[in-house]
PDB file of C-alpha atoms in Angstrom:
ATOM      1  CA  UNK A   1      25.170   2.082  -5.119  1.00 65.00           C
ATOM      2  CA  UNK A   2      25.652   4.529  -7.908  1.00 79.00           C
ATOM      3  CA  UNK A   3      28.393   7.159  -7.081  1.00 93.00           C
ATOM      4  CA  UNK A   4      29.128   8.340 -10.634  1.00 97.00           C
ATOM      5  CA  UNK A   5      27.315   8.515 -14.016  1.00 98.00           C
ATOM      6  CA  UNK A   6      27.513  10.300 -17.639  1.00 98.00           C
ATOM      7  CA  UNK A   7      25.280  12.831 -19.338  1.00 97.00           C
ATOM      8  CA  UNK A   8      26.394  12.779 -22.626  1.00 97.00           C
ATOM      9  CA  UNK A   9      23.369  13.232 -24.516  1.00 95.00           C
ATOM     10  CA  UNK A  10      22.104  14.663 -28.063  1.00 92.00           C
ATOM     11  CA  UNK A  11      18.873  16.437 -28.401  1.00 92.00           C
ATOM     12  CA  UNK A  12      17.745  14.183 -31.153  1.00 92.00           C
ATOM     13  CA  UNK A  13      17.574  11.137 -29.000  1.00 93.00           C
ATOM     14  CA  UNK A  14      15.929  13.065 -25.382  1.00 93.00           C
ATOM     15  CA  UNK A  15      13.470  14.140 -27.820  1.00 93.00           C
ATOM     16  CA  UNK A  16      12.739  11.057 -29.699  1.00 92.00           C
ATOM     17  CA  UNK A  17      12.131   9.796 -26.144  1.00 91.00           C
ATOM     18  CA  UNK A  18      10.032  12.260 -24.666  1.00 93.00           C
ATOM     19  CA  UNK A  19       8.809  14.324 -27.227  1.00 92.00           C
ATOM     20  CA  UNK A  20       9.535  17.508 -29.442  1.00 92.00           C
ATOM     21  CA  UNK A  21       7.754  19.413 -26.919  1.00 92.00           C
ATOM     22  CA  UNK A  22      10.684  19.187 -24.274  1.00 92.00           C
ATOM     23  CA  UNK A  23      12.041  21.960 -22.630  1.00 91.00           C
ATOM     24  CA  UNK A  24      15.837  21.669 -22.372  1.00 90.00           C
ATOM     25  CA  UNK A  25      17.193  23.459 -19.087  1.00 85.00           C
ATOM     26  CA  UNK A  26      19.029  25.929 -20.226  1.00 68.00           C
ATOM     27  CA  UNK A  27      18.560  29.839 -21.321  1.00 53.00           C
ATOM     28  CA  UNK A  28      20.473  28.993 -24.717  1.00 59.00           C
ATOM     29  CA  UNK A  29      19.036  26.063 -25.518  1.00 63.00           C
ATOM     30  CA  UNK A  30      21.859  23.625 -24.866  1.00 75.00           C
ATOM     31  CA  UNK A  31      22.259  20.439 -23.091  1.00 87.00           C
ATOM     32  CA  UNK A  32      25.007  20.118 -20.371  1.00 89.00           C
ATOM     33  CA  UNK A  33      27.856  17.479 -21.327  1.00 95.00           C
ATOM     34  CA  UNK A  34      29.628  15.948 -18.054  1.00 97.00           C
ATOM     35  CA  UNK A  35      31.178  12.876 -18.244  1.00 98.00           C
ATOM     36  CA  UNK A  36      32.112  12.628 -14.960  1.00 98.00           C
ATOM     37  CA  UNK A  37      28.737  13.623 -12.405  1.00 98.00           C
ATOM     38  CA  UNK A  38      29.928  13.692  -9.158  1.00 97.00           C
ATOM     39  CA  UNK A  39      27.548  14.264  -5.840  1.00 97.00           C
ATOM     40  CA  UNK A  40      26.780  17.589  -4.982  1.00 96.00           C
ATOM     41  CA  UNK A  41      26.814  18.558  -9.177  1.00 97.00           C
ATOM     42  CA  UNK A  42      23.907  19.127 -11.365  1.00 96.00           C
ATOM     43  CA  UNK A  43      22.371  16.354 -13.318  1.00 96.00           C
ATOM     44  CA  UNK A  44      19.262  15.861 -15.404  1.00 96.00           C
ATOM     45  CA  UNK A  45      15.820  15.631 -13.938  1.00 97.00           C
ATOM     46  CA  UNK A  46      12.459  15.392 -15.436  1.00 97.00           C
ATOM     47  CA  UNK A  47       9.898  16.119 -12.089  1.00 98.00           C
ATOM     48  CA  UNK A  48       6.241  14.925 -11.583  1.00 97.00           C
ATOM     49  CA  UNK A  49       5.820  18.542 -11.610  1.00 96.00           C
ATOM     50  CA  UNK A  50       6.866  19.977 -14.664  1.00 95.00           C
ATOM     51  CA  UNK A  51       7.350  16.440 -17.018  1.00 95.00           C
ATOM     52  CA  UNK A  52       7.715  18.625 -19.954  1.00 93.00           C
ATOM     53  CA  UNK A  53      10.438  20.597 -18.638  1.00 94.00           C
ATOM     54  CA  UNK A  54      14.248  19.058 -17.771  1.00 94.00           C
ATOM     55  CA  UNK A  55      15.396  20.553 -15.159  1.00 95.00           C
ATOM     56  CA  UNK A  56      19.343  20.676 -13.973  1.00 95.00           C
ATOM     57  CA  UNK A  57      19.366  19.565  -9.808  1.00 97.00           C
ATOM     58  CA  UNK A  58      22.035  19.129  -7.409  1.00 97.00           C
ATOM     59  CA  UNK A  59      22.840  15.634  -6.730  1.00 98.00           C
ATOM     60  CA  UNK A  60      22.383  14.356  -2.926  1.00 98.00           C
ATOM     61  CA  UNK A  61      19.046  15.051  -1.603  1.00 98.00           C
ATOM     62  CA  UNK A  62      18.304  17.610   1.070  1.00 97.00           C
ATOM     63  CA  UNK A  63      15.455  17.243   3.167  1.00 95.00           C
ATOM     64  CA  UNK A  64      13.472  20.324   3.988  1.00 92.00           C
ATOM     65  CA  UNK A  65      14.063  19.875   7.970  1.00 92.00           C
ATOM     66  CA  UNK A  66      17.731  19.923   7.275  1.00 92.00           C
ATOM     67  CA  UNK A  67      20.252  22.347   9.180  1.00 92.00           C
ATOM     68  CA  UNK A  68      22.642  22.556   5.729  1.00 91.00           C
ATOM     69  CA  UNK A  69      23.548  21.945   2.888  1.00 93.00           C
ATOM     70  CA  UNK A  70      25.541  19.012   3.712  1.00 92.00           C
ATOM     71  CA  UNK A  71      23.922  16.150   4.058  1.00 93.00           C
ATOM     72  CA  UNK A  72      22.828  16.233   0.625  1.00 93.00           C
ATOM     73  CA  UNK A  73      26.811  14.270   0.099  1.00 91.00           C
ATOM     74  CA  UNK A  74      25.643  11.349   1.982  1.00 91.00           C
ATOM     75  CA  UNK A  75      21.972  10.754   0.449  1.00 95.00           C
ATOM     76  CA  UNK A  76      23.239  10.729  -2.928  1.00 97.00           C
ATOM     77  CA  UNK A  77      21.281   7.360  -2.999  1.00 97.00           C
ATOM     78  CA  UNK A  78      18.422   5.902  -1.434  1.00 97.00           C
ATOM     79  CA  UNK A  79      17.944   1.846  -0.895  1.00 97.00           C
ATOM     80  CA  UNK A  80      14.611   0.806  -2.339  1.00 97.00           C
ATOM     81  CA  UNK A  81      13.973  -1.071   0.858  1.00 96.00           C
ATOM     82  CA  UNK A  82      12.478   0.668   3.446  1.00 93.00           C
ATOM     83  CA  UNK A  83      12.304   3.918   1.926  1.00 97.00           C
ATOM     84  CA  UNK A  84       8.456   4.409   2.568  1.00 96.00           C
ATOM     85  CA  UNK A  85       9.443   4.704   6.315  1.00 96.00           C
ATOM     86  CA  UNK A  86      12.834   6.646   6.333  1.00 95.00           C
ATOM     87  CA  UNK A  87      12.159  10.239   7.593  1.00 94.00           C
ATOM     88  CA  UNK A  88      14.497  11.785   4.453  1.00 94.00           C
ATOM     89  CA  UNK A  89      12.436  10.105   1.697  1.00 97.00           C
ATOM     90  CA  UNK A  90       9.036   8.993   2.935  1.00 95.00           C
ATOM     91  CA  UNK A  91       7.189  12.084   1.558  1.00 96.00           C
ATOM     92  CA  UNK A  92       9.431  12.707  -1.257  1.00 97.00           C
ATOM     93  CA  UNK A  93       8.508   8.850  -2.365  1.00 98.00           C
ATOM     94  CA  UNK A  94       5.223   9.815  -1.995  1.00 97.00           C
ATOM     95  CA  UNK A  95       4.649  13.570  -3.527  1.00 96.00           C
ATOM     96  CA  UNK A  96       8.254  13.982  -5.234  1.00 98.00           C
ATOM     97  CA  UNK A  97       9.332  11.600  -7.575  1.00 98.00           C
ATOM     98  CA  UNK A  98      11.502  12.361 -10.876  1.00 98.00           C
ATOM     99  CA  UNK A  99      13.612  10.607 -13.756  1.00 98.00           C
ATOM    100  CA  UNK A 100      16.696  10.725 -13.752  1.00 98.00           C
ATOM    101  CA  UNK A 101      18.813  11.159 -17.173  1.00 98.00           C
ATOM    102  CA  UNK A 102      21.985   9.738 -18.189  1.00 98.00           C
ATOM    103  CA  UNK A 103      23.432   7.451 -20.926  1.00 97.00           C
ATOM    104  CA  UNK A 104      26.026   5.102 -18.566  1.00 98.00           C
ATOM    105  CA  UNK A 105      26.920   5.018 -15.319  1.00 98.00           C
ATOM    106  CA  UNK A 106      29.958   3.805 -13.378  1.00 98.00           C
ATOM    107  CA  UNK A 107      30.611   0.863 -10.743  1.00 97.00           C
ATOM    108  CA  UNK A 108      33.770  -0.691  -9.211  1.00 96.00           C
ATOM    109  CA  UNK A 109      34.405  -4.048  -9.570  1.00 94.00           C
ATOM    110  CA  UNK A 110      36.786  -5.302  -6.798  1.00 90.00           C
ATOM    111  CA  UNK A 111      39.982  -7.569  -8.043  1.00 86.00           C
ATOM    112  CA  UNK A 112      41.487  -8.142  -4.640  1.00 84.00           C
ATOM    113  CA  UNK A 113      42.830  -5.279  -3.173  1.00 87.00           C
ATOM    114  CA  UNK A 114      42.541  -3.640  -6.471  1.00 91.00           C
ATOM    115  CA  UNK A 115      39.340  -1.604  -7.914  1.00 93.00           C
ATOM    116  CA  UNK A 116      38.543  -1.452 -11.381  1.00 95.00           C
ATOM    117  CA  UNK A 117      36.067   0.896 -12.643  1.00 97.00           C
ATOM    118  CA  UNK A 118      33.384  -0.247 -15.780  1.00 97.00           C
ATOM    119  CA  UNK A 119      30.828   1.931 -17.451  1.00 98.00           C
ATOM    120  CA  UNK A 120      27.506   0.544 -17.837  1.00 98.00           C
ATOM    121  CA  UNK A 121      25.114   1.420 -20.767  1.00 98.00           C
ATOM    122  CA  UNK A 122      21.941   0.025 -21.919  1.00 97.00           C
ATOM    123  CA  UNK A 123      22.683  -2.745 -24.615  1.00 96.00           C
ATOM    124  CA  UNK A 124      20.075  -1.029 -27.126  1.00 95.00           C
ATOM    125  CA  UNK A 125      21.835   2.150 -27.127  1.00 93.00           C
ATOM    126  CA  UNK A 126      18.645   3.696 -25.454  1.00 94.00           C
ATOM    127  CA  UNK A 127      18.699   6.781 -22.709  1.00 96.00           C
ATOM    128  CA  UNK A 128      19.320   5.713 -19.563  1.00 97.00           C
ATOM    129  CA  UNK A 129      16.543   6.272 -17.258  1.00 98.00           C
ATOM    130  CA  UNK A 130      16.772   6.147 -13.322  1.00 98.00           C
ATOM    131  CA  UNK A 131      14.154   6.686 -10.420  1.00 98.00           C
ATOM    132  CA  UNK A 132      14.382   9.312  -8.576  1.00 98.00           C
ATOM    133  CA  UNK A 133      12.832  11.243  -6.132  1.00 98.00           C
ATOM    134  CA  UNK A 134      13.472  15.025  -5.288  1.00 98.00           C
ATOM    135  CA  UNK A 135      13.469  17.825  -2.455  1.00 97.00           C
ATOM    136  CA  UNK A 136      13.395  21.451  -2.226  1.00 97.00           C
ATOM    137  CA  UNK A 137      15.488  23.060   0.576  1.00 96.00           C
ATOM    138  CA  UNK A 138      15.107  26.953   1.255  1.00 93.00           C
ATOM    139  CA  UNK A 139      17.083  26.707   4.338  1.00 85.00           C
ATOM    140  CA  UNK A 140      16.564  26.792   8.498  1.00 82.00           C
ATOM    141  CA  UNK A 141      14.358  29.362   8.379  1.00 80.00           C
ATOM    142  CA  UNK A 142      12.875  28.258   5.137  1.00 81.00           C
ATOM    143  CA  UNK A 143      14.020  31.737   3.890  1.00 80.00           C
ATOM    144  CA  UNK A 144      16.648  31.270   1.750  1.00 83.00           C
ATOM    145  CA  UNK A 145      16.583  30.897  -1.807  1.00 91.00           C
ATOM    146  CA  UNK A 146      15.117  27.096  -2.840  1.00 95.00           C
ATOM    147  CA  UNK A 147      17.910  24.469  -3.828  1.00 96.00           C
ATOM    148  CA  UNK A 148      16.338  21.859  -5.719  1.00 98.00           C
ATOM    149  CA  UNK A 149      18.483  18.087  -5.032  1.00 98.00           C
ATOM    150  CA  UNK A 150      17.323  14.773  -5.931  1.00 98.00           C
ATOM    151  CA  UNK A 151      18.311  11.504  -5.015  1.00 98.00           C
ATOM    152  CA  UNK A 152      19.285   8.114  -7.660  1.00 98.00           C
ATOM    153  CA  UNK A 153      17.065   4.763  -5.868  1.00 98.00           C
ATOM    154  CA  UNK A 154      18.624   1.909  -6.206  1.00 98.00           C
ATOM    155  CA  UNK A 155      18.023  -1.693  -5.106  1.00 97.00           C
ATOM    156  CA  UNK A 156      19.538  -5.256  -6.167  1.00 97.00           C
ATOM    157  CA  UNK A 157      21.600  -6.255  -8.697  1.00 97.00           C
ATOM    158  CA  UNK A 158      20.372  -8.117 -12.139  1.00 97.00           C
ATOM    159  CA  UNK A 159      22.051 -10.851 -14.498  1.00 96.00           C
ATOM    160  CA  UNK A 160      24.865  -8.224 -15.909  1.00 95.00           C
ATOM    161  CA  UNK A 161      25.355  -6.519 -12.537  1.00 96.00           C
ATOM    162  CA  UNK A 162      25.523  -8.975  -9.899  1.00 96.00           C
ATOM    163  CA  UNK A 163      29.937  -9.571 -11.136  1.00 95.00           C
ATOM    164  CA  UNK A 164      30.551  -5.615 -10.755  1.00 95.00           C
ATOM    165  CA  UNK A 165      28.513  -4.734  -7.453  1.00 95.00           C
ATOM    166  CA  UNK A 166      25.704  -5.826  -5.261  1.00 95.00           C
ATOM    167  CA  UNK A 167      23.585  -2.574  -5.932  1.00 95.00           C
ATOM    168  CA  UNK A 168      22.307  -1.054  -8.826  1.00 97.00           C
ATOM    169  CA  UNK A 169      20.103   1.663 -10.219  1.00 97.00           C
ATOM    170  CA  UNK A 170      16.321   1.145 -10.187  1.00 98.00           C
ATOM    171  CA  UNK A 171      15.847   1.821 -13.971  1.00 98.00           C
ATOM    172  CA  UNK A 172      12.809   2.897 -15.985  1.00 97.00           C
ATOM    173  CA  UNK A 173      13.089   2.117 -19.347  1.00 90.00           C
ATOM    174  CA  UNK A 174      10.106   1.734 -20.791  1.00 93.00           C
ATOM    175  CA  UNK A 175       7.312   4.751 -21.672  1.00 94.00           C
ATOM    176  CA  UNK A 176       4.741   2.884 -19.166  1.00 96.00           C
ATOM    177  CA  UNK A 177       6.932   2.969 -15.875  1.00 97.00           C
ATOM    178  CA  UNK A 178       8.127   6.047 -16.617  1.00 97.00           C
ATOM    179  CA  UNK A 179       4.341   7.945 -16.950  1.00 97.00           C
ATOM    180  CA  UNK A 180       3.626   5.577 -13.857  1.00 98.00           C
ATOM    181  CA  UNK A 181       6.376   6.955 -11.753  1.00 98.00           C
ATOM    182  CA  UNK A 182       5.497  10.693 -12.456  1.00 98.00           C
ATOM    183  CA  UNK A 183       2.075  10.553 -12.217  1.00 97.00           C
ATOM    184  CA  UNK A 184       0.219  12.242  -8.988  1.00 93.00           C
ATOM    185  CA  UNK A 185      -2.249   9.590  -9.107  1.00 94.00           C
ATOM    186  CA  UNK A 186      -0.078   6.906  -8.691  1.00 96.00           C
ATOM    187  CA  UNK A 187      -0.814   4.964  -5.663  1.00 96.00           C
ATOM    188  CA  UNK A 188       1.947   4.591  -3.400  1.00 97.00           C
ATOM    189  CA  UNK A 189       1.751   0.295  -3.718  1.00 97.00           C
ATOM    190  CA  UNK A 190       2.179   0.797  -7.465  1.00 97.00           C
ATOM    191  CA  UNK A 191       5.256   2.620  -6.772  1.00 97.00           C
ATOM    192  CA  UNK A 192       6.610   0.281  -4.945  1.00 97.00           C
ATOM    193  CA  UNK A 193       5.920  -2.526  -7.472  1.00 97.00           C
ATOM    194  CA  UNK A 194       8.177  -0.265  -9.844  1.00 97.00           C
ATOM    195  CA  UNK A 195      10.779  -0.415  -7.959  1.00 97.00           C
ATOM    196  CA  UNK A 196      12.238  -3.587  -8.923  1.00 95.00           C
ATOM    197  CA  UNK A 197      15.289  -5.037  -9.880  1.00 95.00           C
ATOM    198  CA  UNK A 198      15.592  -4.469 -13.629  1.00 94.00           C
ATOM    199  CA  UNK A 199      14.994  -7.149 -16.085  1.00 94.00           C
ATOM    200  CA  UNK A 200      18.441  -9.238 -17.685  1.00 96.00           C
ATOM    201  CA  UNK A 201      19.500  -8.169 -20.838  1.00 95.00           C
ATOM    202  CA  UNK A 202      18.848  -4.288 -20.704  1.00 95.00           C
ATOM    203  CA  UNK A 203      22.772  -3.529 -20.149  1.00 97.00           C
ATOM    204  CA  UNK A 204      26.412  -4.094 -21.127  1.00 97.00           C
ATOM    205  CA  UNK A 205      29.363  -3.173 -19.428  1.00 97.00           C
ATOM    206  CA  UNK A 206      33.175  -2.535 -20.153  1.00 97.00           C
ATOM    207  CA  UNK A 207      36.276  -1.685 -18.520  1.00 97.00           C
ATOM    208  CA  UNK A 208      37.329   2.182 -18.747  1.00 97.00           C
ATOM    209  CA  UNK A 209      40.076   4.336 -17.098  1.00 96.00           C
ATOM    210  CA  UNK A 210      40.855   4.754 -13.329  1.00 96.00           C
ATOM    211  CA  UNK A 211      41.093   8.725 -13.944  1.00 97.00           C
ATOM    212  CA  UNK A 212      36.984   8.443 -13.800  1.00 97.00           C
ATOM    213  CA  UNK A 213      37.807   8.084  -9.924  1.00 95.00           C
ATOM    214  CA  UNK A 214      39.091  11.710  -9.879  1.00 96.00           C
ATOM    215  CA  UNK A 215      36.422  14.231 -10.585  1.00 95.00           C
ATOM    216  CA  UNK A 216      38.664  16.212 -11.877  1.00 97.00           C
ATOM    217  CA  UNK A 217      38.900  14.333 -15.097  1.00 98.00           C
ATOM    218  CA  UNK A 218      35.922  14.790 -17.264  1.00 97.00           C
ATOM    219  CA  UNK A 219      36.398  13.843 -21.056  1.00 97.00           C
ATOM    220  CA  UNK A 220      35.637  11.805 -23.695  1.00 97.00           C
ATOM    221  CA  UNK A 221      38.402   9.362 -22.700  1.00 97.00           C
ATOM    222  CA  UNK A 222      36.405   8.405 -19.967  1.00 98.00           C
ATOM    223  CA  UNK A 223      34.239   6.508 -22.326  1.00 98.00           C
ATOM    224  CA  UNK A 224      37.311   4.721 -23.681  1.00 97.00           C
ATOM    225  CA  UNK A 225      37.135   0.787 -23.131  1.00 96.00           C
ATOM    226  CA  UNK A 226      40.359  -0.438 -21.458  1.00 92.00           C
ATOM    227  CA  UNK A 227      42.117  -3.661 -21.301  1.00 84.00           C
ATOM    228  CA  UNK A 228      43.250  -5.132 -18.262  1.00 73.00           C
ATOM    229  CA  UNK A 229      46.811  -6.173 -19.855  1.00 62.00           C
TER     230      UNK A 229
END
């Protein structure tokens, strides 16, 4: 799974990526810094509706038959497999699919009874770019005010993952799959071709601090490697 990741992120390299056309997401012009994204906080979308635009969306999808809020906590991911069929995601798959942007994210390697956090990048020093698919949620009635949420995909680890965790992030890292995955035209078998376990190679990992369990704690030192001594 993916239960925590990092948006630390400078303009230059979002638009080197995506273009100098971007719109950030914010009235002044700033990108949000969080080194700590916990479900049910903002992160970083870019939508197959407005691709030019980022767009800040609360983390833990809410489908639009939903009673509350809630659920969103518990469908922060959704499993690759079978997700055509699942009631929460089989139209968003479909009609609502996004990027997600980040440059790490965290897993938990287990060491007995022990659980030691790492902070996975990719090895190129690239963005890092998730699939993602996305809901709007106006309530019951449908007559409250829309809450846009979004959910990370994930599916089977690769080479680097497989000793931290037996999930991972389905990743998009190259222009192609990423135009693919927003596009309206895109078929729904070609979708499911992308998502695939990344390629090997694409990622290093390294040990950092046990405060990253605490949402609480969001700072630079997060991003500090740690020795197991």
């Amino acid at each position: 799974m993916c239960g925590r990741y990092s948006i630390v992120i400078e303009e230059e390299k979002l638009r080197r990526q995506f273009g100098e056309s971007l719109q950030l997401p914010s009235e002044n012009g700033a990108l949000p810094t969080n080194y700590n994204v916990a479900p049910t906080q903002n992160g970083l979308v870019l939508t197959d509706e407005q691709p030019e635009r980022l767009s800040l969306f609360r983390w833990g999808l809410v489908p639009f038959w939903a009673k509350d809020l809630k659920i969103g906590s518990r469908m922060i991911n959704a499993r690759s497999e079978g997700i055509v069929d699942k009631p929460a995601f089989r139209q968003a798959i479909r009609k609502r699919r996004c990027l997600v942007i980040a440059d790490s994210f965290y897993e938990w390697k287990r060491v007995g009874k022990d659980k030691q956090p790492y902070r996975i990048l990719p090895i190129d020093g690239s963005l890092l770019i998730m699939a993602g698919i996305w809901e709007v949620w106006r309530g019951p009635n449908r007559d409250e005010e829309p809450t846009f949420t979004y959910s990370i995909i994930t599916g089977p680890p690769n080479l680097e993952m497989q000793p931290l965790h037996n999930r991972m992030p389905i990743l998009l890292q190259d222009e192609q799959s990423q135009s693919a995955w927003l596009g309206k035209e895109t078929d729904l078998p070609l979708v499911q071709k992308l998502m695939q376990t990344p390629d090997d190679g694409l990622l290093k990992s390294y040990l950092v601090s046990k405060a990253v369990g605490n949402v609480r704690n969001n700072g630079a030192e997060l991003h500090e490697e740690m020795n197991l001594d």
